[in-house]
Coordinates of C-alpha atoms and ligand atoms in Angstrom, one line a residue:
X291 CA 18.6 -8.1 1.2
X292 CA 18.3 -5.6 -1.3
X293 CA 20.8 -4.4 -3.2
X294 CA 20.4 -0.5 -3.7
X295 CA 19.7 0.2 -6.8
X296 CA 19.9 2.5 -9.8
X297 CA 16.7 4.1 -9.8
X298 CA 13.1 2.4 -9.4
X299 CA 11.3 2.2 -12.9
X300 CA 7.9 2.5 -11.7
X301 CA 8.2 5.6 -8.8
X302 CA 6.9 3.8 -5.4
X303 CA 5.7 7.5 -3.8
X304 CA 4.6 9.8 -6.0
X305 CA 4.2 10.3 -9.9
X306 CA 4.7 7.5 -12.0
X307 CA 8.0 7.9 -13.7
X308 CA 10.0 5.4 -16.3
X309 CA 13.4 8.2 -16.3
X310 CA 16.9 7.9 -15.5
X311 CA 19.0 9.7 -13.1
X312 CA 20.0 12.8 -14.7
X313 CA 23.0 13.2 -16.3
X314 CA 22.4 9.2 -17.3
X315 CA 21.4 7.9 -20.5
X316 CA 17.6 7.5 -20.3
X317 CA 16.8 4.0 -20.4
X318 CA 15.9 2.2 -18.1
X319 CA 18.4 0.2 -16.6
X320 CA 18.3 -3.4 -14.7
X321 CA 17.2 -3.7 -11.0
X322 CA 19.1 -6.0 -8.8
X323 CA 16.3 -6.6 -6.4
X324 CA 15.9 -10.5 -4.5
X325 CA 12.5 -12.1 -5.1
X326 CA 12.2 -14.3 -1.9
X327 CA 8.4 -15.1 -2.9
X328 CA 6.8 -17.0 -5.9
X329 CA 3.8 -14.8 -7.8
X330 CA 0.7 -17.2 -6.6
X331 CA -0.9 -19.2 -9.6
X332 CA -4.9 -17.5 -9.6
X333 CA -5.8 -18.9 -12.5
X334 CA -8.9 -20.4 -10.4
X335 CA -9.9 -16.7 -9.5
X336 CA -9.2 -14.8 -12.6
X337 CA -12.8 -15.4 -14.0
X338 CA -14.0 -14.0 -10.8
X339 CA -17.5 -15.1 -10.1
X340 CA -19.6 -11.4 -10.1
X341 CA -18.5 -10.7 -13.4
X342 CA -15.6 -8.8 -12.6
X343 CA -12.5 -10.5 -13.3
X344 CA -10.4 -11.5 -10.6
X345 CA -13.5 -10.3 -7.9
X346 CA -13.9 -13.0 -6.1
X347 CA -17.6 -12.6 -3.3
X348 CA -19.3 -14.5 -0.7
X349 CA -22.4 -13.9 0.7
X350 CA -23.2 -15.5 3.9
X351 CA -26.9 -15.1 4.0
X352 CA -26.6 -13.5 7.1
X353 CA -27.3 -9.9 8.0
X354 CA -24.0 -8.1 8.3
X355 CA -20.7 -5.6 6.6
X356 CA -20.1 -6.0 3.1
X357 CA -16.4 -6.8 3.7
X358 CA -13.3 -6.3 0.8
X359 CA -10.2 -7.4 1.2
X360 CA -7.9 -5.8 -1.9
X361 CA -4.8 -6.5 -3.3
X362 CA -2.5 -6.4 -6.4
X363 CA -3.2 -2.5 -7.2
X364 CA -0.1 -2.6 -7.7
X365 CA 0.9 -5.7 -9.9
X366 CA 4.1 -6.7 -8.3
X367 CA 3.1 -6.6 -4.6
X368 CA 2.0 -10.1 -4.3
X369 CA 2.5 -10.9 -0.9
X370 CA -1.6 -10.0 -0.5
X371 CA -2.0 -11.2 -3.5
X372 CA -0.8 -14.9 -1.8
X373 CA -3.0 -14.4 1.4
X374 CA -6.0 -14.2 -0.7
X375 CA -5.1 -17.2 -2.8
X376 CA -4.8 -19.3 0.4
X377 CA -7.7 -18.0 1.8
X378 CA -9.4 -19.1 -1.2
X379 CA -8.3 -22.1 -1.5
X380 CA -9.1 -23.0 2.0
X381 CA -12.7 -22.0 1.2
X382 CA -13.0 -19.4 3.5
X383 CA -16.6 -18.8 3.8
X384 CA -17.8 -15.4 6.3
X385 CA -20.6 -16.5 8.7
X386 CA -21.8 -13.0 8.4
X387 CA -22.2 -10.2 5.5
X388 CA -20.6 -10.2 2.2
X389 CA -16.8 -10.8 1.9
X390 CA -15.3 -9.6 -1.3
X391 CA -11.7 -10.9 -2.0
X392 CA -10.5 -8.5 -5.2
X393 CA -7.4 -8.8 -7.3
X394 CA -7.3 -5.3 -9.0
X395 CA -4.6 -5.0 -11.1
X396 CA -4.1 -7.9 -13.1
X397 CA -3.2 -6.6 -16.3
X398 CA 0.1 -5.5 -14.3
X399 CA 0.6 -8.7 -12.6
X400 CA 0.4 -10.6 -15.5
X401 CA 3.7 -8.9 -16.6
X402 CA 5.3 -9.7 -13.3
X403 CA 8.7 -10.6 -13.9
X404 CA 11.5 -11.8 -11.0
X405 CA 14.3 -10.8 -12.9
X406 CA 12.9 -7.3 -13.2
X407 CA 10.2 -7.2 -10.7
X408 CA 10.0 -3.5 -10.4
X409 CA 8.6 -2.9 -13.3
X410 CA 5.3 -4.6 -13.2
X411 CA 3.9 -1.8 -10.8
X412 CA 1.3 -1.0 -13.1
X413 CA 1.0 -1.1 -16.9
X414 CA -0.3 2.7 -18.4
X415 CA -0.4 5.0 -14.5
X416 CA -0.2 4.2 -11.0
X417 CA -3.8 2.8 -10.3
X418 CA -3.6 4.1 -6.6
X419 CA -3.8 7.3 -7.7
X420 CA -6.9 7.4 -9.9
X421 CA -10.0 7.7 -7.0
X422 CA -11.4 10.6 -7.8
X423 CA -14.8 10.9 -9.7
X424 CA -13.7 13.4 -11.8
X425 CA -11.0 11.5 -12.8
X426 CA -13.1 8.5 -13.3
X427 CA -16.0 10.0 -14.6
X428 CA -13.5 11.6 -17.4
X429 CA -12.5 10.7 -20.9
X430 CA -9.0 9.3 -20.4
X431 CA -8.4 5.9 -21.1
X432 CA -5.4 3.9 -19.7
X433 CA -5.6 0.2 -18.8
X434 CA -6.1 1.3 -15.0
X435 CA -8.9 3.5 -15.3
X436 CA -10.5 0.7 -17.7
X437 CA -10.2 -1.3 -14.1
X438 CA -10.8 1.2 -11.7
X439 CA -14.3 2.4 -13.9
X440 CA -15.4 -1.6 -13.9
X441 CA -14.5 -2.0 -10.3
X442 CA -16.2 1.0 -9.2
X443 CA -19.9 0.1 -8.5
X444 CA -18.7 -3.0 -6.4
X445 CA -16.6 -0.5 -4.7
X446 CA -19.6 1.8 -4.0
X447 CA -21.2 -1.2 -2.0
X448 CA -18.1 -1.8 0.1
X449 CA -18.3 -0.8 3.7
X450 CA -15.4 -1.9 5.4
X451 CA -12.2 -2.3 3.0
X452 CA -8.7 -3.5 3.6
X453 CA -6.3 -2.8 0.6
X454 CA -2.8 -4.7 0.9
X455 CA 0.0 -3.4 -0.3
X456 CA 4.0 -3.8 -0.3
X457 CA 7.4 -1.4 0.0
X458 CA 10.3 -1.7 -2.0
X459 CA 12.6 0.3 0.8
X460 CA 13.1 -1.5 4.1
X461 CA 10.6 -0.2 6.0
X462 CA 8.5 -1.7 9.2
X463 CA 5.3 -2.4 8.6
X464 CA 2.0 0.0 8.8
X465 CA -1.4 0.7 8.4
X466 CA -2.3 4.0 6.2
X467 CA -5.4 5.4 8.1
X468 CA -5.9 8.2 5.4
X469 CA -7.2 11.6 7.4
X470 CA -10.2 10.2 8.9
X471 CA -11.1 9.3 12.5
X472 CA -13.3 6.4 11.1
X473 CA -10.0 5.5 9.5
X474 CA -7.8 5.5 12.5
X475 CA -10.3 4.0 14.7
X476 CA -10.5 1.0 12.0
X477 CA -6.7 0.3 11.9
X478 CA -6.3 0.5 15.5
X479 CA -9.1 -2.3 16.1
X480 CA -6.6 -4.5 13.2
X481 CA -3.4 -4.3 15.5
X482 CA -1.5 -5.5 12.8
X483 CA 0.9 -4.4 11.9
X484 CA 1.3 -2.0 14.7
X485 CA 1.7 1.4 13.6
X486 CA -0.5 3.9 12.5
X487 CA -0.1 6.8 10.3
X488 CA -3.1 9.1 9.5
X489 CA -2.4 11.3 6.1
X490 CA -3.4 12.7 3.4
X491 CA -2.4 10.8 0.5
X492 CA -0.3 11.7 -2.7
X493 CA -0.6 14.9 -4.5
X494 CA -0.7 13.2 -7.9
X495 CA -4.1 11.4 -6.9
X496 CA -5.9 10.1 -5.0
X497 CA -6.0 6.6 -3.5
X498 CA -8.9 3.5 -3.0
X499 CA -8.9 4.7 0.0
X500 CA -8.9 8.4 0.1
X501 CA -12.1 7.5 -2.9
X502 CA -15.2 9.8 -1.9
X503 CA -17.1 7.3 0.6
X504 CA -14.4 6.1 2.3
X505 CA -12.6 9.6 2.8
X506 CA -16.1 11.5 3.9
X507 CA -16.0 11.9 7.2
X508 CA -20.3 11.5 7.2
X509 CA -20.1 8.7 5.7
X510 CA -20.2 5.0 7.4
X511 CA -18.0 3.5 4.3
X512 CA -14.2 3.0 5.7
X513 CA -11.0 2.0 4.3
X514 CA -7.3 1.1 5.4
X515 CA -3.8 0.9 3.3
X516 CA -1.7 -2.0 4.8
X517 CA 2.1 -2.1 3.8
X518 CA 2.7 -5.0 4.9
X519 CA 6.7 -5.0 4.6
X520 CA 9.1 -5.4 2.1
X521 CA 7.7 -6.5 -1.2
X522 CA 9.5 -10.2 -1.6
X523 CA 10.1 -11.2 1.5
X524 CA 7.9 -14.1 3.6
X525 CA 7.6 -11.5 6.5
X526 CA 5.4 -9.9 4.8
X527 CA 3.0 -12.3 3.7
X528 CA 2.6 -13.4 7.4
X529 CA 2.0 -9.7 8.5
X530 CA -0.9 -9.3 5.5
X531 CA -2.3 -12.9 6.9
X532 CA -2.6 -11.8 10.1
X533 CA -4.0 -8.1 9.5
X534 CA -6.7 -9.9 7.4
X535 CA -7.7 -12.5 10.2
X536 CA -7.7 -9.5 12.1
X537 CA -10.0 -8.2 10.0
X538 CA -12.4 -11.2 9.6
X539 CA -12.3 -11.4 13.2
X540 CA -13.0 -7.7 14.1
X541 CA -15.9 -7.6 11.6
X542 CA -17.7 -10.9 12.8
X543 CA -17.0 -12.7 9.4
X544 CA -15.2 -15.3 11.2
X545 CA -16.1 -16.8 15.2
X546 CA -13.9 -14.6 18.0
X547 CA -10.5 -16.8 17.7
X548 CA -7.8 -16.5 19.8
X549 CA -5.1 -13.9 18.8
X550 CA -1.9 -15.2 17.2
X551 CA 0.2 -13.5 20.0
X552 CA -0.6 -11.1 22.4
X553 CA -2.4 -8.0 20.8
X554 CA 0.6 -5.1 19.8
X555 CA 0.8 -1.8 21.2
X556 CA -0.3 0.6 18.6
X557 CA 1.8 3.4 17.9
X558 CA 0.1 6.0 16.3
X559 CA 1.4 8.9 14.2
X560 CA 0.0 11.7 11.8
X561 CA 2.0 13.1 8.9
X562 CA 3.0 16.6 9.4
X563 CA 5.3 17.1 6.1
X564 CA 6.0 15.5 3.0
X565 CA 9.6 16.0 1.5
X566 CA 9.8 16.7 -2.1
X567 CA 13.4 16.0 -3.8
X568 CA 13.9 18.7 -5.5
X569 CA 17.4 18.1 -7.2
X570 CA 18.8 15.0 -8.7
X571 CA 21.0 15.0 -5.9
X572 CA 18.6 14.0 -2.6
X573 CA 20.5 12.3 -0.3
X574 CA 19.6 11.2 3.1
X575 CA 22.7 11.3 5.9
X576 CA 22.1 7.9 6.7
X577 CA 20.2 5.0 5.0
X578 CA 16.9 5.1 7.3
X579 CA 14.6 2.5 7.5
X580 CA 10.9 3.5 7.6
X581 CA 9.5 3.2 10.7
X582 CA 13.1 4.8 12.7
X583 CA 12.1 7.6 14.6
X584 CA 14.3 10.9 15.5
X585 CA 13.3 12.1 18.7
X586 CA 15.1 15.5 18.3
X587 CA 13.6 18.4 16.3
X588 CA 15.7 20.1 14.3
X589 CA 17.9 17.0 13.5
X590 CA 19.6 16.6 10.0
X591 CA 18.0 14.1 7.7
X592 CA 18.7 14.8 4.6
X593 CA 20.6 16.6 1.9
X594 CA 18.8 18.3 -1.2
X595 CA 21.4 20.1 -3.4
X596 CA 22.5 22.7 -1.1
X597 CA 19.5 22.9 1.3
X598 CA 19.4 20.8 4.7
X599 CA 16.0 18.7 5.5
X600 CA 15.9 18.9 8.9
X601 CA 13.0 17.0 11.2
X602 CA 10.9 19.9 12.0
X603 CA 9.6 18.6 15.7
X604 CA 10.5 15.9 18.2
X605 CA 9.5 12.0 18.0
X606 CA 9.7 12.5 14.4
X607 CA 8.4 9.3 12.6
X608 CA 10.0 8.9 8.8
X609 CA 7.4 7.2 6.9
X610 CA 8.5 4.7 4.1
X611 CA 11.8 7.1 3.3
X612 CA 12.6 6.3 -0.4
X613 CA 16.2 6.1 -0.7
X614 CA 17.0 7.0 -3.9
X615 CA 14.6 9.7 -4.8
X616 CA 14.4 11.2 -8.6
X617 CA 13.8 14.6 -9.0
X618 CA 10.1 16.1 -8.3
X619 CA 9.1 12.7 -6.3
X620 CA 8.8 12.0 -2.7
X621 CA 11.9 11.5 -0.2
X622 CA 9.9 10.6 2.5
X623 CA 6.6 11.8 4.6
X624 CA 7.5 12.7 8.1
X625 CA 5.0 12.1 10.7
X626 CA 4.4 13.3 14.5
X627 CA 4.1 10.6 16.8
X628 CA 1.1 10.7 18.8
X629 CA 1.5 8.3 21.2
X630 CA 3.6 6.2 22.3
X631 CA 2.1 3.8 24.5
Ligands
ZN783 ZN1 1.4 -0.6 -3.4

């Protein structure tokens, strides 16, 4: 379980932040988080065999997608980071198109440490929030947009990509659609995990897959966001193993094998708002879970100094609710259920 703690070093949801709570000395203090999973050993990988580091690609000779399965944007989610190794090690080979297995961040994984396993998120910024030409195509150097700018003519061949990523609140699973109906359609064919939330993204910048060709709605190019669970925990490495046989399955890259289990309904939901803490002293009325959902509008969620966060309509989805939100970050995205079949 985890215990909750003082304040995440590396923001999860918003800007990246290394600050105490207010009124607190700032330093950044020890975590007390349970690391149930061991960071995989990809020394075999790291050279990569495209000449990018850590890219990984298999061409199958055989008309079809180029395919890119994604993980370690952020260096201490390595539940994906384990699916790829294993798929890798098994020789997985597609029998169609190009499959690109990519471990992006591995300047930040390389500093992945259990005892303090928040604070390998990234190394200079948040790399998820760096896809945005202008951004790339700009003068700043940090160690993630040194990554981001190498990675980003593979990425301009990519057509279908899954990007695997992690929580550090309890949270159900999802799928992050971004805005698009090529988006939605895409994580509804996975399945897995199950629910669906179509949004916008973070203010402070974009994500791989809000990035120009996957976020156009003309354009074929489409990308999903899996959180696949909690960030340490085995659950979550079987949830990212089975969205990405989904995947290889769905896109012809492996023959049409039988489902795991019988295929989920999907629930699907859109955000609607996204609640900014605005005082050191956020505090939700309960601790929620991401994935609960308030079926009454108008229901209190949520303290914020003196102000009441109340959900604003019925079957009210709260999406990945950060439970101890500093100041000027996100509390949680709430999200209209669409369905629910
Ligand atoms: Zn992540």
């Amino acid at each position: 379980m985890i215990d909750l703690p003082a304040e995440p070093t590396h923001e999860e949801d918003g800007e990246p932040a290394l600050q105490a709570l207010p009124g607190l000395p700032n330093t950044v203090r020890p975590l007390r988080f349970d690391v149930r999973l061991l960071p995989p050993d990809l020394a075999d990988w790291r050279g990569g065999n495209t000449g990018l580091p850590g890219i990984m690609q298999f061409r199958s000779g055989t008309p079809g997608p180029h395919v890119a399965v994604t993980a370690l944007m952020h260096g201490n989610e390595i539940a994906g980071a384990i699916v790829l190794d294993a798929l890798l090690r098994d020789r997985f080979r597609p029998i169609r198109g190009t499959l690109t297995l990519g471990f992006l961040n591995l300047a930040a994984f390389d500093r992945f440490d259990a005892a303090e396993p928040t604070a390998s998120r990234f190394v200079d910024e948040d790399m998820n929030r760096v896809w945005d030409p202008a951004i790339l195509d700009g003068n700043r150097e940090t160690t993630e947009l040194d990554r981001a700018r190498a990675l980003r003519p593979l990425l301009d061949s990519v057509d279908i990509l899954l990007d695997l990523h992690s929580m550090l609140w309890p949270s159900e699973p999802l799928i992050l659609s971004g805005p698009t109906a090529k988006g939605r359609r895409l994580a509804a064919t996975l399945g897995t995990p199950p629910t669906v939330v179509a949004d916008h993204g973070h203010q402070s910048g974009p994500r791989l897959i809000d990035y120009g060709r996957f976020a156009d709605p003309a354009a074929a190019p489409v990308a999903c966001l899996v959180e696949a669970g909690p960030h340490w925990e085995a659950e979550t490495v079987d949830t990212a193993r089975i969205a990405v046989q989904s995947l290889l399955r769905t896109t012809g890259m492996i023959d049409h094998a039988p489902l795991p289990g019988p295929v989920p309904r999907i629930r699907s939901a859109s955000v609607t708002q996204v609640i900014t803490a605005t005082t050191a002293s956020f505090a939700f009325v309960r601790a929620f879970r991401g994935g609960d959902v308030i079926r009454k509008r108008g229901t209190l969620i949520a303290h914020d100094g003196g102000i009441e966060i109340r959900t604003p309509h019925d079957d009210c989805l709260l999406v990945m609710p950060s439970l101890r939100p500093s100041r000027g970050h996100t509390a949680v995205r709430l999200a209209q259920l669409l369905d629910h079949s």
